[in-house]
Amino acid sequence: MTEVSIEKLTKSYGNARAVNAISMKIAEGEFISLLGPSGCGKTTTLKMIAGFEDVTEGAIRFDGQDVVNTPAEKRDIGMVFQNYALFPHMTVEQNLAFGLEMRKVPKPQMRERIAKVLDMVQLKGYEARYPRQLSGGQQQRVALARALVIEPKILLLDEPLANLDAKLREEMRVFIRDLQRRVGITTVYVTHDQAEAMTMSDRVVVMFGGRIAQIGSPTDIYERP
Ligand code: ADP
Ligand code: ADP
């Protein structure tokens, strides 16, 4: 469980500020959404937390430790993207094993962790399938499993439901939130979908033009026009 603290975080591309001196504290185990229109800086913020984008100015702290100069692979982050990004030529099991092999987790422990995480996403028995043999929702559950199997400190989700149809999207909202509660992992969820942010989050960060326009619980945000 990890607390994330962001202080005056800024990302400039040339003269343009994609993210402009934003500050927020995300509590241990909290589910927070970054909500706002396309181009407001959500993904850039997420990528800076993950370490995929350099920070122009400001601080990102995990449990008080500044990680701005820590490379992505050392930050213990689980990440899920809109497009799943499963390895198409690998089975479900191989997709899940990949990150564990990189971390040199011993084989027996690896099998145990893969079994546990597949159980969590209700995909026991799918070990030998290839991504193309799975539905969109199942693929996204494998992507979630792959993010969680490394037992990360923080889970980052970038529009993970955007490619799913409306009905499945609603099911997956509940599924992701239940899973997140069970694991108890600090989670940052990027979306432009207001209903998603409002139904899933402990708190919502409304972004506009690289800045934070509002921050609060879903009811706070609804009641303050
Ligand atoms: P969102 O995720 O909210 O849609 P982004 O964080 O992707 O927004 O983008 C924020 C702003 O930064 C946008 O104006 C976008 O065009 C700009 N931007 C993002 N990546 C780059 C880049 N690599 N080079 C230049 N501008 C970028
Ligand atoms: P979006 O749909 O929000 O724009 P993308 O799927 O394009 O998100 O984001 C993926 C980006 O994140 C890549 O372009 C890359 O910059 C970065 N990225 C993703 N995975 C990794 C990784 N394993 N190592 C380094 N950078 C990564």
PDB file of C-alpha atoms and ligand atoms in Angstrom:
ATOM      1  CA  MET A   1       0.000   0.000   0.000  1.00  0.00           C
ATOM      2  CA  THR A   2       1.447   3.283  -1.098  1.00  0.00           C
ATOM      3  CA  GLU A   3       0.598   6.930  -0.700  1.00  0.00           C
ATOM      4  CA  VAL A   4       1.248   9.077  -3.757  1.00  0.00           C
ATOM      5  CA  SER A   5       1.988  12.746  -3.401  1.00  0.00           C
ATOM      6  CA  ILE A   6       2.268  15.048  -6.394  1.00  0.00           C
ATOM      7  CA  GLU A   7       3.613  18.550  -5.970  1.00  0.00           C
ATOM      8  CA  LYS A   8       3.510  21.318  -8.575  1.00  0.00           C
ATOM      9  CA  LEU A   9       3.980  18.717 -11.275  1.00  0.00           C
ATOM     10  CA  THR A  10       4.592  20.276 -14.679  1.00  0.00           C
ATOM     11  CA  LYS A  11       5.200  18.929 -18.183  1.00  0.00           C
ATOM     12  CA  SER A  12       6.133  21.293 -20.991  1.00  0.00           C
ATOM     13  CA  TYR A  13       6.369  20.454 -24.667  1.00  0.00           C
ATOM     14  CA  GLY A  14       8.241  23.449 -26.082  1.00  0.00           C
ATOM     15  CA  ASN A  15       6.302  26.458 -24.885  1.00  0.00           C
ATOM     16  CA  ALA A  16       3.089  24.527 -24.255  1.00  0.00           C
ATOM     17  CA  ARG A  17       2.294  23.171 -20.815  1.00  0.00           C
ATOM     18  CA  ALA A  18       0.505  19.844 -21.071  1.00  0.00           C
ATOM     19  CA  VAL A  19       0.424  19.645 -17.261  1.00  0.00           C
ATOM     20  CA  ASN A  20       0.657  22.875 -15.321  1.00  0.00           C
ATOM     21  CA  ALA A  21       1.806  22.783 -11.698  1.00  0.00           C
ATOM     22  CA  ILE A  22      -0.759  20.290 -10.398  1.00  0.00           C
ATOM     23  CA  SER A  23      -0.693  19.061  -6.803  1.00  0.00           C
ATOM     24  CA  MET A  24      -2.614  16.237  -5.160  1.00  0.00           C
ATOM     25  CA  LYS A  25      -2.290  13.577  -2.487  1.00  0.00           C
ATOM     26  CA  ILE A  26      -3.576  10.086  -3.138  1.00  0.00           C
ATOM     27  CA  ALA A  27      -4.104   8.039  -0.005  1.00  0.00           C
ATOM     28  CA  GLU A  28      -3.056   4.412   0.477  1.00  0.00           C
ATOM     29  CA  GLY A  29      -5.602   2.160  -1.188  1.00  0.00           C
ATOM     30  CA  GLU A  30      -7.532   5.062  -2.677  1.00  0.00           C
ATOM     31  CA  PHE A  31      -9.176   4.872  -6.108  1.00  0.00           C
ATOM     32  CA  ILE A  32      -8.820   8.224  -7.800  1.00  0.00           C
ATOM     33  CA  SER A  33      -9.931   9.229 -11.302  1.00  0.00           C
ATOM     34  CA  LEU A  34      -8.466  11.877 -13.543  1.00  0.00           C
ATOM     35  CA  LEU A  35     -11.452  13.136 -15.509  1.00  0.00           C
ATOM     36  CA  GLY A  36     -11.534  15.695 -18.305  1.00  0.00           C
ATOM     37  CA  PRO A  37     -11.775  16.288 -22.047  1.00  0.00           C
ATOM     38  CA  SER A  38      -9.239  15.056 -24.566  1.00  0.00           C
ATOM     39  CA  GLY A  39      -5.967  16.982 -24.349  1.00  0.00           C
ATOM     40  CA  CYS A  40      -6.382  18.207 -20.746  1.00  0.00           C
ATOM     41  CA  GLY A  41      -3.256  16.378 -19.554  1.00  0.00           C
ATOM     42  CA  LYS A  42      -4.594  13.152 -18.002  1.00  0.00           C
ATOM     43  CA  THR A  43      -2.378  10.679 -19.863  1.00  0.00           C
ATOM     44  CA  THR A  44       0.684  12.881 -19.514  1.00  0.00           C
ATOM     45  CA  THR A  45       0.129  12.964 -15.743  1.00  0.00           C
ATOM     46  CA  LEU A  46      -0.242   9.176 -15.649  1.00  0.00           C
ATOM     47  CA  LYS A  47       2.901   8.658 -17.746  1.00  0.00           C
ATOM     48  CA  MET A  48       4.896  10.881 -15.407  1.00  0.00           C
ATOM     49  CA  ILE A  49       3.719   8.837 -12.418  1.00  0.00           C
ATOM     50  CA  ALA A  50       4.687   5.657 -14.306  1.00  0.00           C
ATOM     51  CA  GLY A  51       8.042   7.087 -15.358  1.00  0.00           C
ATOM     52  CA  PHE A  52       7.348   6.888 -19.112  1.00  0.00           C
ATOM     53  CA  GLU A  53       7.606  10.693 -19.442  1.00  0.00           C
ATOM     54  CA  ASP A  54      10.228  12.971 -17.944  1.00  0.00           C
ATOM     55  CA  VAL A  55       9.028  15.555 -15.481  1.00  0.00           C
ATOM     56  CA  THR A  56       9.710  19.187 -16.426  1.00  0.00           C
ATOM     57  CA  GLU A  57       9.217  20.482 -12.885  1.00  0.00           C
ATOM     58  CA  GLY A  58       7.802  19.321  -9.581  1.00  0.00           C
ATOM     59  CA  ALA A  59       7.837  16.210  -7.432  1.00  0.00           C
ATOM     60  CA  ILE A  60       6.199  12.778  -7.374  1.00  0.00           C
ATOM     61  CA  ARG A  61       6.533  10.940  -4.056  1.00  0.00           C
ATOM     62  CA  PHE A  62       5.667   7.335  -3.247  1.00  0.00           C
ATOM     63  CA  ASP A  63       5.423   7.057   0.540  1.00  0.00           C
ATOM     64  CA  GLY A  64       7.437  10.235   0.878  1.00  0.00           C
ATOM     65  CA  GLN A  65      10.229   9.112  -1.477  1.00  0.00           C
ATOM     66  CA  ASP A  66      10.756  11.278  -4.574  1.00  0.00           C
ATOM     67  CA  VAL A  67      10.710   8.998  -7.646  1.00  0.00           C
ATOM     68  CA  VAL A  68      11.215  11.655 -10.341  1.00  0.00           C
ATOM     69  CA  ASN A  69      14.669  10.263 -11.130  1.00  0.00           C
ATOM     70  CA  THR A  70      13.722   6.598 -10.637  1.00  0.00           C
ATOM     71  CA  PRO A  71      13.413   4.670 -13.923  1.00  0.00           C
ATOM     72  CA  ALA A  72       9.986   3.237 -14.808  1.00  0.00           C
ATOM     73  CA  GLU A  73      10.974  -0.397 -14.254  1.00  0.00           C
ATOM     74  CA  LYS A  74      12.055   0.397 -10.689  1.00  0.00           C
ATOM     75  CA  ARG A  75       8.817   2.119  -9.670  1.00  0.00           C
ATOM     76  CA  ASP A  76       6.723  -1.032  -9.105  1.00  0.00           C
ATOM     77  CA  ILE A  77       3.800   0.118 -11.203  1.00  0.00           C
ATOM     78  CA  GLY A  78       1.090  -2.000 -12.781  1.00  0.00           C
ATOM     79  CA  MET A  79      -0.399  -0.422 -15.863  1.00  0.00           C
ATOM     80  CA  VAL A  80      -3.328  -1.122 -18.184  1.00  0.00           C
ATOM     81  CA  PHE A  81      -3.924   0.692 -21.456  1.00  0.00           C
ATOM     82  CA  GLN A  82      -6.968   1.173 -23.631  1.00  0.00           C
ATOM     83  CA  ASN A  83      -5.668  -1.215 -26.286  1.00  0.00           C
ATOM     84  CA  TYR A  84      -4.850  -4.092 -23.857  1.00  0.00           C
ATOM     85  CA  ALA A  85      -1.347  -4.403 -25.319  1.00  0.00           C
ATOM     86  CA  LEU A  86      -1.205  -8.132 -24.604  1.00  0.00           C
ATOM     87  CA  PHE A  87       1.553  -9.942 -26.460  1.00  0.00           C
ATOM     88  CA  PRO A  88      -0.408 -11.545 -29.330  1.00  0.00           C
ATOM     89  CA  HIS A  89       2.036 -14.405 -29.911  1.00  0.00           C
ATOM     90  CA  MET A  90       1.992 -15.467 -26.244  1.00  0.00           C
ATOM     91  CA  THR A  91      -0.612 -17.454 -24.343  1.00  0.00           C
ATOM     92  CA  VAL A  92      -2.392 -15.992 -21.331  1.00  0.00           C
ATOM     93  CA  GLU A  93       0.053 -17.801 -19.053  1.00  0.00           C
ATOM     94  CA  GLN A  94       3.079 -16.562 -21.000  1.00  0.00           C
ATOM     95  CA  ASN A  95       1.697 -13.011 -20.941  1.00  0.00           C
ATOM     96  CA  LEU A  96       1.453 -13.214 -17.159  1.00  0.00           C
ATOM     97  CA  ALA A  97       4.823 -14.935 -16.744  1.00  0.00           C
ATOM     98  CA  PHE A  98       6.703 -12.288 -18.728  1.00  0.00           C
ATOM     99  CA  GLY A  99       6.979  -9.657 -16.003  1.00  0.00           C
ATOM    100  CA  LEU A 100       7.737 -12.308 -13.378  1.00  0.00           C
ATOM    101  CA  GLU A 101      10.557 -13.781 -15.450  1.00  0.00           C
ATOM    102  CA  MET A 102      12.037 -10.320 -15.882  1.00  0.00           C
ATOM    103  CA  ARG A 103      11.952  -9.985 -12.098  1.00  0.00           C
ATOM    104  CA  LYS A 104      13.534 -13.431 -11.703  1.00  0.00           C
ATOM    105  CA  VAL A 105      10.685 -14.822  -9.617  1.00  0.00           C
ATOM    106  CA  PRO A 106      11.327 -18.565  -9.029  1.00  0.00           C
ATOM    107  CA  LYS A 107       9.194 -20.976 -11.101  1.00  0.00           C
ATOM    108  CA  PRO A 108       7.044 -22.494  -8.313  1.00  0.00           C
ATOM    109  CA  GLN A 109       6.225 -19.071  -6.899  1.00  0.00           C
ATOM    110  CA  MET A 110       5.504 -17.863 -10.416  1.00  0.00           C
ATOM    111  CA  ARG A 111       2.939 -20.612 -10.985  1.00  0.00           C
ATOM    112  CA  GLU A 112       1.309 -19.870  -7.661  1.00  0.00           C
ATOM    113  CA  ARG A 113       1.005 -16.149  -8.391  1.00  0.00           C
ATOM    114  CA  ILE A 114      -0.343 -16.710 -11.892  1.00  0.00           C
ATOM    115  CA  ALA A 115      -2.970 -19.138 -10.575  1.00  0.00           C
ATOM    116  CA  LYS A 116      -3.990 -16.702  -7.855  1.00  0.00           C
ATOM    117  CA  VAL A 117      -4.338 -13.732 -10.177  1.00  0.00           C
ATOM    118  CA  LEU A 118      -6.228 -15.721 -12.843  1.00  0.00           C
ATOM    119  CA  ASP A 119      -8.639 -16.763 -10.133  1.00  0.00           C
ATOM    120  CA  MET A 120      -9.098 -13.106  -9.144  1.00  0.00           C
ATOM    121  CA  VAL A 121     -10.037 -12.092 -12.690  1.00  0.00           C
ATOM    122  CA  GLN A 122     -12.185 -15.229 -13.127  1.00  0.00           C
ATOM    123  CA  LEU A 123     -10.111 -16.693 -15.944  1.00  0.00           C
ATOM    124  CA  LYS A 124      -9.005 -20.001 -14.457  1.00  0.00           C
ATOM    125  CA  GLY A 125      -8.703 -22.549 -17.250  1.00  0.00           C
ATOM    126  CA  TYR A 126      -7.706 -19.952 -19.852  1.00  0.00           C
ATOM    127  CA  GLU A 127      -3.941 -20.365 -19.365  1.00  0.00           C
ATOM    128  CA  ALA A 128      -3.271 -21.835 -22.818  1.00  0.00           C
ATOM    129  CA  ARG A 129      -5.438 -19.433 -24.826  1.00  0.00           C
ATOM    130  CA  TYR A 130      -4.008 -16.784 -27.100  1.00  0.00           C
ATOM    131  CA  PRO A 131      -5.343 -13.225 -26.870  1.00  0.00           C
ATOM    132  CA  ARG A 132      -7.162 -13.539 -30.219  1.00  0.00           C
ATOM    133  CA  GLN A 133      -9.130 -16.461 -28.748  1.00  0.00           C
ATOM    134  CA  LEU A 134     -10.557 -14.222 -26.022  1.00  0.00           C
ATOM    135  CA  SER A 135     -13.354 -11.640 -26.027  1.00  0.00           C
ATOM    136  CA  GLY A 136     -12.546  -7.971 -25.494  1.00  0.00           C
ATOM    137  CA  GLY A 137     -13.629  -8.122 -21.861  1.00  0.00           C
ATOM    138  CA  GLN A 138     -11.568 -11.251 -21.228  1.00  0.00           C
ATOM    139  CA  GLN A 139      -8.529  -9.648 -22.850  1.00  0.00           C
ATOM    140  CA  GLN A 140      -8.901  -6.645 -20.620  1.00  0.00           C
ATOM    141  CA  ARG A 141      -9.153  -8.923 -17.576  1.00  0.00           C
ATOM    142  CA  VAL A 142      -5.901 -10.600 -18.650  1.00  0.00           C
ATOM    143  CA  ALA A 143      -4.349  -7.136 -18.971  1.00  0.00           C
ATOM    144  CA  LEU A 144      -5.495  -6.399 -15.400  1.00  0.00           C
ATOM    145  CA  ALA A 145      -4.096  -9.730 -14.230  1.00  0.00           C
ATOM    146  CA  ARG A 146      -0.794  -8.992 -15.938  1.00  0.00           C
ATOM    147  CA  ALA A 147      -0.624  -5.613 -14.218  1.00  0.00           C
ATOM    148  CA  LEU A 148      -1.385  -7.139 -10.794  1.00  0.00           C
ATOM    149  CA  VAL A 149       0.699 -10.310 -10.970  1.00  0.00           C
ATOM    150  CA  ILE A 150       3.916  -8.370 -10.355  1.00  0.00           C
ATOM    151  CA  GLU A 151       2.340  -7.193  -7.058  1.00  0.00           C
ATOM    152  CA  PRO A 152       2.867  -3.514  -7.830  1.00  0.00           C
ATOM    153  CA  LYS A 153       2.640  -0.630  -5.364  1.00  0.00           C
ATOM    154  CA  ILE A 154       0.338   1.368  -7.590  1.00  0.00           C
ATOM    155  CA  LEU A 155      -2.129   0.519 -10.349  1.00  0.00           C
ATOM    156  CA  LEU A 156      -2.465   2.949 -13.269  1.00  0.00           C
ATOM    157  CA  LEU A 157      -5.352   2.520 -15.700  1.00  0.00           C
ATOM    158  CA  ASP A 158      -5.578   4.594 -18.877  1.00  0.00           C
ATOM    159  CA  GLU A 159      -9.083   4.456 -20.397  1.00  0.00           C
ATOM    160  CA  PRO A 160      -9.137   0.672 -19.954  1.00  0.00           C
ATOM    161  CA  LEU A 161     -12.785   0.361 -20.990  1.00  0.00           C
ATOM    162  CA  ALA A 162     -12.813   2.662 -24.001  1.00  0.00           C
ATOM    163  CA  ASN A 163     -12.764  -0.166 -26.553  1.00  0.00           C
ATOM    164  CA  LEU A 164     -15.587  -2.179 -24.979  1.00  0.00           C
ATOM    165  CA  ASP A 165     -19.286  -1.974 -25.783  1.00  0.00           C
ATOM    166  CA  ALA A 166     -21.604  -0.140 -23.398  1.00  0.00           C
ATOM    167  CA  LYS A 167     -22.970  -3.164 -21.546  1.00  0.00           C
ATOM    168  CA  LEU A 168     -19.568  -4.729 -20.982  1.00  0.00           C
ATOM    169  CA  ARG A 169     -18.200  -1.347 -19.926  1.00  0.00           C
ATOM    170  CA  GLU A 170     -20.711  -1.187 -17.120  1.00  0.00           C
ATOM    171  CA  GLU A 171     -19.931  -4.737 -15.973  1.00  0.00           C
ATOM    172  CA  MET A 172     -16.213  -4.019 -16.064  1.00  0.00           C
ATOM    173  CA  ARG A 173     -16.624  -0.861 -13.954  1.00  0.00           C
ATOM    174  CA  VAL A 174     -17.992  -2.953 -11.112  1.00  0.00           C
ATOM    175  CA  PHE A 175     -15.484  -5.716 -11.747  1.00  0.00           C
ATOM    176  CA  ILE A 176     -12.465  -3.404 -11.623  1.00  0.00           C
ATOM    177  CA  ARG A 177     -13.685  -1.588  -8.525  1.00  0.00           C
ATOM    178  CA  ASP A 178     -14.343  -4.852  -6.633  1.00  0.00           C
ATOM    179  CA  LEU A 179     -10.949  -6.196  -7.635  1.00  0.00           C
ATOM    180  CA  GLN A 180      -9.231  -2.979  -6.574  1.00  0.00           C
ATOM    181  CA  ARG A 181     -10.936  -3.088  -3.165  1.00  0.00           C
ATOM    182  CA  ARG A 182      -9.977  -6.714  -2.640  1.00  0.00           C
ATOM    183  CA  VAL A 183      -6.338  -6.075  -3.527  1.00  0.00           C
ATOM    184  CA  GLY A 184      -6.391  -2.745  -1.672  1.00  0.00           C
ATOM    185  CA  ILE A 185      -4.040  -1.143  -4.179  1.00  0.00           C
ATOM    186  CA  THR A 186      -3.689   2.619  -4.675  1.00  0.00           C
ATOM    187  CA  THR A 187      -5.189   3.272  -8.109  1.00  0.00           C
ATOM    188  CA  VAL A 188      -5.214   6.136 -10.602  1.00  0.00           C
ATOM    189  CA  TYR A 189      -7.817   5.798 -13.335  1.00  0.00           C
ATOM    190  CA  VAL A 190      -7.819   8.022 -16.426  1.00  0.00           C
ATOM    191  CA  THR A 191     -11.115   8.592 -18.233  1.00  0.00           C
ATOM    192  CA  HIS A 192     -13.094  11.182 -20.168  1.00  0.00           C
ATOM    193  CA  ASP A 193     -16.300   9.377 -19.158  1.00  0.00           C
ATOM    194  CA  GLN A 194     -18.016  11.216 -16.318  1.00  0.00           C
ATOM    195  CA  ALA A 195     -20.262   8.282 -15.358  1.00  0.00           C
ATOM    196  CA  GLU A 196     -17.235   6.003 -15.038  1.00  0.00           C
ATOM    197  CA  ALA A 197     -15.364   8.451 -12.842  1.00  0.00           C
ATOM    198  CA  MET A 198     -18.396   9.143 -10.655  1.00  0.00           C
ATOM    199  CA  THR A 199     -19.398   5.521 -10.089  1.00  0.00           C
ATOM    200  CA  MET A 200     -15.938   4.037  -9.565  1.00  0.00           C
ATOM    201  CA  SER A 201     -13.901   6.546  -7.597  1.00  0.00           C
ATOM    202  CA  ASP A 202     -13.290   7.516  -4.002  1.00  0.00           C
ATOM    203  CA  ARG A 203     -12.317  10.926  -5.357  1.00  0.00           C
ATOM    204  CA  VAL A 204     -12.366  12.565  -8.761  1.00  0.00           C
ATOM    205  CA  VAL A 205      -9.789  15.032 -10.073  1.00  0.00           C
ATOM    206  CA  VAL A 206     -11.380  17.133 -12.797  1.00  0.00           C
ATOM    207  CA  MET A 207      -8.689  18.451 -15.149  1.00  0.00           C
ATOM    208  CA  PHE A 208      -8.891  21.227 -17.697  1.00  0.00           C
ATOM    209  CA  GLY A 209      -6.101  22.736 -19.776  1.00  0.00           C
ATOM    210  CA  GLY A 210      -3.347  21.034 -17.782  1.00  0.00           C
ATOM    211  CA  ARG A 211      -4.712  22.215 -14.439  1.00  0.00           C
ATOM    212  CA  ILE A 212      -6.952  20.801 -11.730  1.00  0.00           C
ATOM    213  CA  ALA A 213     -10.370  22.413 -11.981  1.00  0.00           C
ATOM    214  CA  GLN A 214     -11.957  20.482  -9.084  1.00  0.00           C
ATOM    215  CA  ILE A 215     -11.048  17.705  -6.727  1.00  0.00           C
ATOM    216  CA  GLY A 216     -13.381  15.861  -4.387  1.00  0.00           C
ATOM    217  CA  SER A 217     -15.644  12.896  -3.798  1.00  0.00           C
ATOM    218  CA  PRO A 218     -18.202  12.147  -6.529  1.00  0.00           C
ATOM    219  CA  THR A 219     -20.958  13.721  -4.426  1.00  0.00           C
ATOM    220  CA  ASP A 220     -18.807  16.831  -3.821  1.00  0.00           C
ATOM    221  CA  ILE A 221     -18.309  17.194  -7.559  1.00  0.00           C
ATOM    222  CA  TYR A 222     -22.008  16.708  -8.348  1.00  0.00           C
ATOM    223  CA  GLU A 223     -23.178  19.177  -5.749  1.00  0.00           C
ATOM    224  CA  ARG A 224     -20.729  21.917  -6.662  1.00  0.00           C
ATOM    225  CA  PRO A 225     -21.745  23.220 -10.079  1.00  0.00           C
TER     226      PRO A 225
HETATM  227  P1  ADP B   1      -5.393  13.635 -22.323  1.00  0.00           P
HETATM  228  O1  ADP B   1      -4.807  12.370 -21.824  1.00  0.00           O
HETATM  229  O2  ADP B   1      -6.147  14.392 -21.288  1.00  0.00           O
HETATM  230  O3  ADP B   1      -6.175  13.464 -23.579  1.00  0.00           O
HETATM  231  P2  ADP B   1      -2.657  14.301 -22.904  1.00  0.00           P
HETATM  232  O4  ADP B   1      -1.991  14.224 -21.604  1.00  0.00           O
HETATM  233  O5  ADP B   1      -2.508  13.164 -23.848  1.00  0.00           O
HETATM  234  O6  ADP B   1      -4.190  14.627 -22.689  1.00  0.00           O
HETATM  235  O7  ADP B   1      -2.167  15.600 -23.657  1.00  0.00           O
HETATM  236  C1  ADP B   1      -2.104  16.875 -23.020  1.00  0.00           C
HETATM  237  C2  ADP B   1      -1.578  17.893 -24.006  1.00  0.00           C
HETATM  238  O8  ADP B   1      -0.213  17.638 -24.287  1.00  0.00           O
HETATM  239  C3  ADP B   1      -2.293  17.909 -25.349  1.00  0.00           C
HETATM  240  O9  ADP B   1      -2.423  19.230 -25.768  1.00  0.00           O
HETATM  241  C4  ADP B   1      -1.372  17.117 -26.225  1.00  0.00           C
HETATM  242  O10 ADP B   1      -1.488  17.535 -27.562  1.00  0.00           O
HETATM  243  C5  ADP B   1      -0.010  17.496 -25.667  1.00  0.00           C
HETATM  244  N1  ADP B   1       0.991  16.429 -25.893  1.00  0.00           N
HETATM  245  C6  ADP B   1       0.934  15.169 -25.402  1.00  0.00           C
HETATM  246  N2  ADP B   1       2.012  14.458 -25.785  1.00  0.00           N
HETATM  247  C7  ADP B   1       2.786  15.314 -26.523  1.00  0.00           C
HETATM  248  C8  ADP B   1       4.041  15.183 -27.188  1.00  0.00           C
HETATM  249  N3  ADP B   1       4.727  14.039 -27.172  1.00  0.00           N
HETATM  250  N4  ADP B   1       4.514  16.272 -27.834  1.00  0.00           N
HETATM  251  C9  ADP B   1       3.823  17.427 -27.846  1.00  0.00           C
HETATM  252  N5  ADP B   1       2.643  17.623 -27.231  1.00  0.00           N
HETATM  253  C10 ADP B   1       2.126  16.586 -26.576  1.00  0.00           C
HETATM  254  P1  ADP B   2      -2.847   6.407 -24.928  1.00  0.00           P
HETATM  255  O1  ADP B   2      -3.789   5.517 -25.657  1.00  0.00           O
HETATM  256  O2  ADP B   2      -3.351   6.885 -23.610  1.00  0.00           O
HETATM  257  O3  ADP B   2      -2.190   7.488 -25.737  1.00  0.00           O
HETATM  258  P2  ADP B   2      -0.673   4.611 -25.380  1.00  0.00           P
HETATM  259  O4  ADP B   2      -1.081   3.175 -25.384  1.00  0.00           O
HETATM  260  O5  ADP B   2      -0.352   5.322 -26.626  1.00  0.00           O
HETATM  261  O6  ADP B   2      -1.670   5.423 -24.459  1.00  0.00           O
HETATM  262  O7  ADP B   2       0.557   4.781 -24.379  1.00  0.00           O
HETATM  263  C1  ADP B   2       1.625   3.946 -24.451  1.00  0.00           C
HETATM  264  C2  ADP B   2       2.819   4.823 -24.258  1.00  0.00           C
HETATM  265  O8  ADP B   2       3.314   4.625 -22.943  1.00  0.00           O
HETATM  266  C3  ADP B   2       3.914   4.478 -25.206  1.00  0.00           C
HETATM  267  O9  ADP B   2       3.922   5.340 -26.320  1.00  0.00           O
HETATM  268  C4  ADP B   2       5.156   4.683 -24.369  1.00  0.00           C
HETATM  269  O10 ADP B   2       5.578   6.012 -24.433  1.00  0.00           O
HETATM  270  C5  ADP B   2       4.687   4.400 -22.986  1.00  0.00           C
HETATM  271  N1  ADP B   2       4.926   3.018 -22.576  1.00  0.00           N
HETATM  272  C6  ADP B   2       4.027   2.025 -22.484  1.00  0.00           C
HETATM  273  N2  ADP B   2       4.552   0.905 -22.033  1.00  0.00           N
HETATM  274  C7  ADP B   2       5.841   1.177 -21.819  1.00  0.00           C
HETATM  275  C8  ADP B   2       6.926   0.415 -21.342  1.00  0.00           C
HETATM  276  N3  ADP B   2       6.799  -0.849 -20.977  1.00  0.00           N
HETATM  277  N4  ADP B   2       8.127   1.005 -21.249  1.00  0.00           N
HETATM  278  C9  ADP B   2       8.268   2.281 -21.592  1.00  0.00           C
HETATM  279  N5  ADP B   2       7.282   3.063 -22.060  1.00  0.00           N
HETATM  280  C10 ADP B   2       6.078   2.516 -22.177  1.00  0.00           C
END
